[in-house]
Coordinates of C-alpha atoms and ligand atoms in Angstrom, one line a residue:
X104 CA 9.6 0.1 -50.3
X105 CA 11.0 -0.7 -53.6
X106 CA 9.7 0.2 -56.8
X107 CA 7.8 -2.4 -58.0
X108 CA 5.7 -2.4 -55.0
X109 CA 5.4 0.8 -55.0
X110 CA 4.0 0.6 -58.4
X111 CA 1.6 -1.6 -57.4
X112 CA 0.4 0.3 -54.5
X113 CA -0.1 3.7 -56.6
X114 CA -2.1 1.4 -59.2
X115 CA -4.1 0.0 -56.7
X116 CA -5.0 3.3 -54.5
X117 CA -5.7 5.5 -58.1
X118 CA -8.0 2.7 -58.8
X119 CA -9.5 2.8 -55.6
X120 CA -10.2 6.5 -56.8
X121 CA -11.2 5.6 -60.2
X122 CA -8.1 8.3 -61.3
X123 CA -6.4 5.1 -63.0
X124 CA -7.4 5.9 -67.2
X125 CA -5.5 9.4 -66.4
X126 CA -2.3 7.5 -66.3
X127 CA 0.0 7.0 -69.3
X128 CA 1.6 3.7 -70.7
X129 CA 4.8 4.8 -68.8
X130 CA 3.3 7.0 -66.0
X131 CA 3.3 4.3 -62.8
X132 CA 7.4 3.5 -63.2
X133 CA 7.7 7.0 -63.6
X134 CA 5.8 7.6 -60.4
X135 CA 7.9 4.5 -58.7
X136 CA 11.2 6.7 -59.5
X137 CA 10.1 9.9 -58.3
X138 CA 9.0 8.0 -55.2
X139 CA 12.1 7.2 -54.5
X140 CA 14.5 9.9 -55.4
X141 CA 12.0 11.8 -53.3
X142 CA 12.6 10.2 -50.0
X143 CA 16.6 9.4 -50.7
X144 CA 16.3 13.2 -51.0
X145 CA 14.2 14.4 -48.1
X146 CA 16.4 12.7 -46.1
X147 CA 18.9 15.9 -46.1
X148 CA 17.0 18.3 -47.6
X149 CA 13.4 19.4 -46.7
X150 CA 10.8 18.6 -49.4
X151 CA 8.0 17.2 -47.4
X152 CA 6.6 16.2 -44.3
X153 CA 4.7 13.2 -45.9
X154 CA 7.0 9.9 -46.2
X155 CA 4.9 7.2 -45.8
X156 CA 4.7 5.3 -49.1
X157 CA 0.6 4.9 -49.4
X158 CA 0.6 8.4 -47.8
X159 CA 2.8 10.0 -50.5
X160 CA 1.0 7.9 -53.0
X161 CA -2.5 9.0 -51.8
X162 CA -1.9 13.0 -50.8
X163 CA 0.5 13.9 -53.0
X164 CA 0.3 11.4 -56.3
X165 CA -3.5 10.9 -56.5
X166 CA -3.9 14.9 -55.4
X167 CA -2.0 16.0 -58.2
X168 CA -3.5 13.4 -60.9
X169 CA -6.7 14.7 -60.4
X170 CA -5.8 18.4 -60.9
X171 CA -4.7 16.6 -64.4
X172 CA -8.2 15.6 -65.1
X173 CA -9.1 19.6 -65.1
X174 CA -6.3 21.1 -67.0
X175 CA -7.4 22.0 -70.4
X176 CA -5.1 20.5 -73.4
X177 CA -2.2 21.5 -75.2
X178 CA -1.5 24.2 -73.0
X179 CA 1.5 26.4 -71.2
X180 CA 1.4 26.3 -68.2
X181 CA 3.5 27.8 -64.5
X182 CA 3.5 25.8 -61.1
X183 CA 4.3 28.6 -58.6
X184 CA 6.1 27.3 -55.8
X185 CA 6.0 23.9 -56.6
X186 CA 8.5 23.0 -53.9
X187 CA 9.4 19.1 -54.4
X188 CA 7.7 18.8 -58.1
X189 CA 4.0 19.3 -56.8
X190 CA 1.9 19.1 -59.0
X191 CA 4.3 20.1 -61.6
X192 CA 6.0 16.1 -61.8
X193 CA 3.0 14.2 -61.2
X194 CA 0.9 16.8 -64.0
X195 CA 4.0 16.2 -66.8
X196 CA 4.0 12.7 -66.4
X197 CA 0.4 11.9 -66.8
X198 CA -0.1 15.1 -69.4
X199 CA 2.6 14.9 -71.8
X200 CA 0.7 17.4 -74.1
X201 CA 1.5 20.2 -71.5
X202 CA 4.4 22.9 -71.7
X203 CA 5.3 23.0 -67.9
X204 CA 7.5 25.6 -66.1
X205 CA 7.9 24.9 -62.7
X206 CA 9.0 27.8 -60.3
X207 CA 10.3 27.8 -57.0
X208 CA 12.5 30.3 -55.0
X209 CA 14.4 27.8 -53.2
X210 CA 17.9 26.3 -54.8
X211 CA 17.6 23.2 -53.8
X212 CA 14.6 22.4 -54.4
X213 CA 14.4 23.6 -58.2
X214 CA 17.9 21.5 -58.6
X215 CA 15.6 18.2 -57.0
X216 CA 13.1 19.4 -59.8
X217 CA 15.5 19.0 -62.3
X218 CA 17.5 16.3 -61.2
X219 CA 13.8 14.2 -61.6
X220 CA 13.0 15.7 -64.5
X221 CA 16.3 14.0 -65.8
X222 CA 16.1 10.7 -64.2
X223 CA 12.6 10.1 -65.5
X224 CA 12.7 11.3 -68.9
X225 CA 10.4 14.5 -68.8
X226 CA 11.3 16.7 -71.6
X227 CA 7.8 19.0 -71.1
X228 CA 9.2 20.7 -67.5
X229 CA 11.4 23.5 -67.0
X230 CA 12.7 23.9 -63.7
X231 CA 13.3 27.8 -62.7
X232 CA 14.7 29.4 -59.2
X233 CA 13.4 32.9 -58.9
X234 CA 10.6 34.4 -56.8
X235 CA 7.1 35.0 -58.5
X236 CA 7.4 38.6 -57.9
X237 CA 10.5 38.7 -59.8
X238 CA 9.8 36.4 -62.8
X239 CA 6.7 37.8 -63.2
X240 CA 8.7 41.2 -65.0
X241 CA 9.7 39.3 -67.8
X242 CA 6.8 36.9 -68.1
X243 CA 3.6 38.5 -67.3
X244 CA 0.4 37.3 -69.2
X245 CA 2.6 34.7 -70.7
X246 CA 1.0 31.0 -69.4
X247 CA -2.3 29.9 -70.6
X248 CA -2.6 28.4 -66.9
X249 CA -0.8 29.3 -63.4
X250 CA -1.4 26.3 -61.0
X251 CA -0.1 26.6 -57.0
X252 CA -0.6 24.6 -54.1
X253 CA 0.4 24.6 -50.2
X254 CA 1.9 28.1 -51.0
X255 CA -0.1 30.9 -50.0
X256 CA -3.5 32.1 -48.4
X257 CA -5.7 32.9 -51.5
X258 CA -5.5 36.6 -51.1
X259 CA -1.5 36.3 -51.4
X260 CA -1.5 33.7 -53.3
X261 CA -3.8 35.1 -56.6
X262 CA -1.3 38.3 -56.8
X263 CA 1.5 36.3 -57.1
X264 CA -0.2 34.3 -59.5
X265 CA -2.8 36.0 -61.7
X266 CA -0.5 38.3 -63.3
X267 CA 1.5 35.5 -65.2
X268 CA -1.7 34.3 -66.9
X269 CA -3.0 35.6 -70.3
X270 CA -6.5 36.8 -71.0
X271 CA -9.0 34.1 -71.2
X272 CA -6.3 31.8 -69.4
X273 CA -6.6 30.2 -66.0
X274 CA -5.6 30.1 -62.3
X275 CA -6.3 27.1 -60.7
X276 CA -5.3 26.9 -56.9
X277 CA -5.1 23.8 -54.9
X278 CA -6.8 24.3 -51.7
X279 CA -8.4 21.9 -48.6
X280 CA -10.8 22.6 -46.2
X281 CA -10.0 26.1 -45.9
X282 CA -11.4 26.8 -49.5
X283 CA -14.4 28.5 -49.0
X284 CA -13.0 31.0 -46.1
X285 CA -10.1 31.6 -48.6
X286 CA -12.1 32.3 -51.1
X287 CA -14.6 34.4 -49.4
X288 CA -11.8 36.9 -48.1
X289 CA -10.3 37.4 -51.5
X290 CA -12.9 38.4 -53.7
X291 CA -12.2 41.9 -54.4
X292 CA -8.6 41.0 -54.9
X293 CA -8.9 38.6 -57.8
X294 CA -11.2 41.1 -59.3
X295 CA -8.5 43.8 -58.8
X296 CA -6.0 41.4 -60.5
X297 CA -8.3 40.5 -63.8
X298 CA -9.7 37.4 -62.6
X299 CA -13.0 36.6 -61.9
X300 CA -13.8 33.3 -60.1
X301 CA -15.3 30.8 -62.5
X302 CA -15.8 27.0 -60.4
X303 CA -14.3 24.6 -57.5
X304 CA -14.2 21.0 -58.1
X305 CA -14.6 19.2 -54.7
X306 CA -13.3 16.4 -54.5
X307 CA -12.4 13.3 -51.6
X308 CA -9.5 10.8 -51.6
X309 CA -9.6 7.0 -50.5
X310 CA -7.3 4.5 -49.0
X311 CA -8.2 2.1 -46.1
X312 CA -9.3 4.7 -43.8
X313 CA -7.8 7.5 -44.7
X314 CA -10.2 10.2 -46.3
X315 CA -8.3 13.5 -47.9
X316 CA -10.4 16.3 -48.7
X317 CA -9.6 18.9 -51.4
X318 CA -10.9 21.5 -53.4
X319 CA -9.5 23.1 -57.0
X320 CA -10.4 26.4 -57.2
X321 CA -10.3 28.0 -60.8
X322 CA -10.5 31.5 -61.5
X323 CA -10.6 32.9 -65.4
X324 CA -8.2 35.7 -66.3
X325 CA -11.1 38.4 -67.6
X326 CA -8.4 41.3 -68.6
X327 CA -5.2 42.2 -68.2
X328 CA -3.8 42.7 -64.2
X329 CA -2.6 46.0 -63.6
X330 CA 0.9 47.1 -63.8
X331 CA 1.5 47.9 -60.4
X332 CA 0.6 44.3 -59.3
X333 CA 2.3 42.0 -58.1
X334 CA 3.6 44.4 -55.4
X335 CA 7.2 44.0 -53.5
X336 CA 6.2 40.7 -51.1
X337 CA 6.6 42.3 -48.1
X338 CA 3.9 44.8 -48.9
X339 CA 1.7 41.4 -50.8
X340 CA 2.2 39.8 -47.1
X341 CA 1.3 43.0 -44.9
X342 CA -1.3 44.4 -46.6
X343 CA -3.0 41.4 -49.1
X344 CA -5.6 43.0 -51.6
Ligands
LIG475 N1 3.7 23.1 -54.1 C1 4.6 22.3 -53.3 C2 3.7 21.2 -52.6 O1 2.5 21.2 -52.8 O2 4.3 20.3 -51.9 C3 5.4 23.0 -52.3 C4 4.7 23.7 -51.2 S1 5.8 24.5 -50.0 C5 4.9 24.4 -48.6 C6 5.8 26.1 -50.6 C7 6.8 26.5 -51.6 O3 6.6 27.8 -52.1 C8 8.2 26.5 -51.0 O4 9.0 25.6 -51.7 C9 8.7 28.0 -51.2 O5 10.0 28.0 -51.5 C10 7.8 28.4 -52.4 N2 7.5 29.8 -52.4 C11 6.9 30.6 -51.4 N3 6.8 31.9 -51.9 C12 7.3 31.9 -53.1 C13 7.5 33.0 -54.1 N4 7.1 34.2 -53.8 N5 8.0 32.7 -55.3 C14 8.4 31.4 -55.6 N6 8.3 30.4 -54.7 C15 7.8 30.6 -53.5

């Protein structure tokens, strides 16, 4: 599909959602571009399973834009294992006020990051390859919000996460219908970690016949985490708080 359609498609699927007054003058050729780098891409390097124009549109696009609608203003913030640019792209081009540093482990797909970042013209995101666990020792309680999604089971996920954000900031993890189980099981670890849940926006997604259900969950940072968190991953994965 070529851009311009693919332009029109996004515009016509986040107005289907009523997610369209999120987008910037800009923000739907922007979205066209990364479209497309995205699948030249994905062709020899894995970034994601969804392909499908309206699909990737819908699930990844509209998914992210309305995490932008929650985000407070002005703010730092950290994408942990944001993989292809999700939601770390989609939130920079429709939230130019935030200060985005988008973290993934793997090479290649922190050089894709970039390589957008460049093409499109987004000077608020700063692509860096290192493992959460590992950043985390020279940026703890440093971002007024950590976002993640598709990266870990809760209970993982909020100790790789919770220690980069500063007091009063917050976590907000992208989560579908597992959200409630996931959120059940790791109670006592986010309060362990300085976090105390706060609210989950529920929300469903539209197109033809598709229907995408997702859930933001978004925990406040209540004190500082503890300095023996986050622990070595292997001990995170085999033993979760
Ligand atoms: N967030 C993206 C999305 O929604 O499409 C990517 C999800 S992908 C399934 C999970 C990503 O998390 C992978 O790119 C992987 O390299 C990254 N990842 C997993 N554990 C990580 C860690 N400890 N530190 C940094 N990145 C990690």
């Amino acid at each position: 599909m070529n851009t311009n359609d693919f332009e029109i498609l996004l515009d016509s699927i986040l107005t289907e959602n009523n997610l369209q007054n999120r987008l910037q003058k800009d923000s739907l050729s922007k979205f066209a571009l990364f479209y497309q780098k995205l699948i030249e891409v994905n062709a020899h390097t894995n970034l994601t399973a969804i392909t499908e124009p309206d699909e990737v549109a819908l699930k990844h696009f509209a998914d992210c834009v309305t995490l932008a609608g929650i985000i407070p203003q002005n703010v730092t913030l950290i994408d942990v294992g944001c993989g292809g640019g999700f939601p770390s792209i989609p939130l920079a081009i429709v939230r130019p006020d935030l200060q985005i540093a988008a973290l993934d482990s793997t090479a290649k797909k922190i050089s894709f990051v970039k390589s957008v970042a460049e093409l499109i013209g987004l000077y608020n995101v700063d692509a860096v390859c290192a493992r959460a666990e590992d950043y985390v020792q020279t940026k703890r309680e440093s971002y007024d919000v950590c976002v993640s999604r598709a990266v870990a089971r809760l209970n993982i996920l909020a100790e790789l996460c919770l220690p980069f954000v500063k007091k009063n900031g917050m976590f907000y993890a992208m989560k579908s219908i597992s959200a409630a189980e996931e959120l059940e099981e790791s109670e006592s670890s986010i309060v362990k970690l300085g976090g105390a849940y706060k609210d989950s926006v529920d929300f469903e997604l539209k197109y033809l016949d598709e229907r995408v259900h997702r859930t933001v969950l978004a925990f406040e940072k209540q004190s500082k985490t503890p300095s023996q968190y986050p622990r070595k991953f292997s001990q995170i994965k085999k033993n979760p708080l």
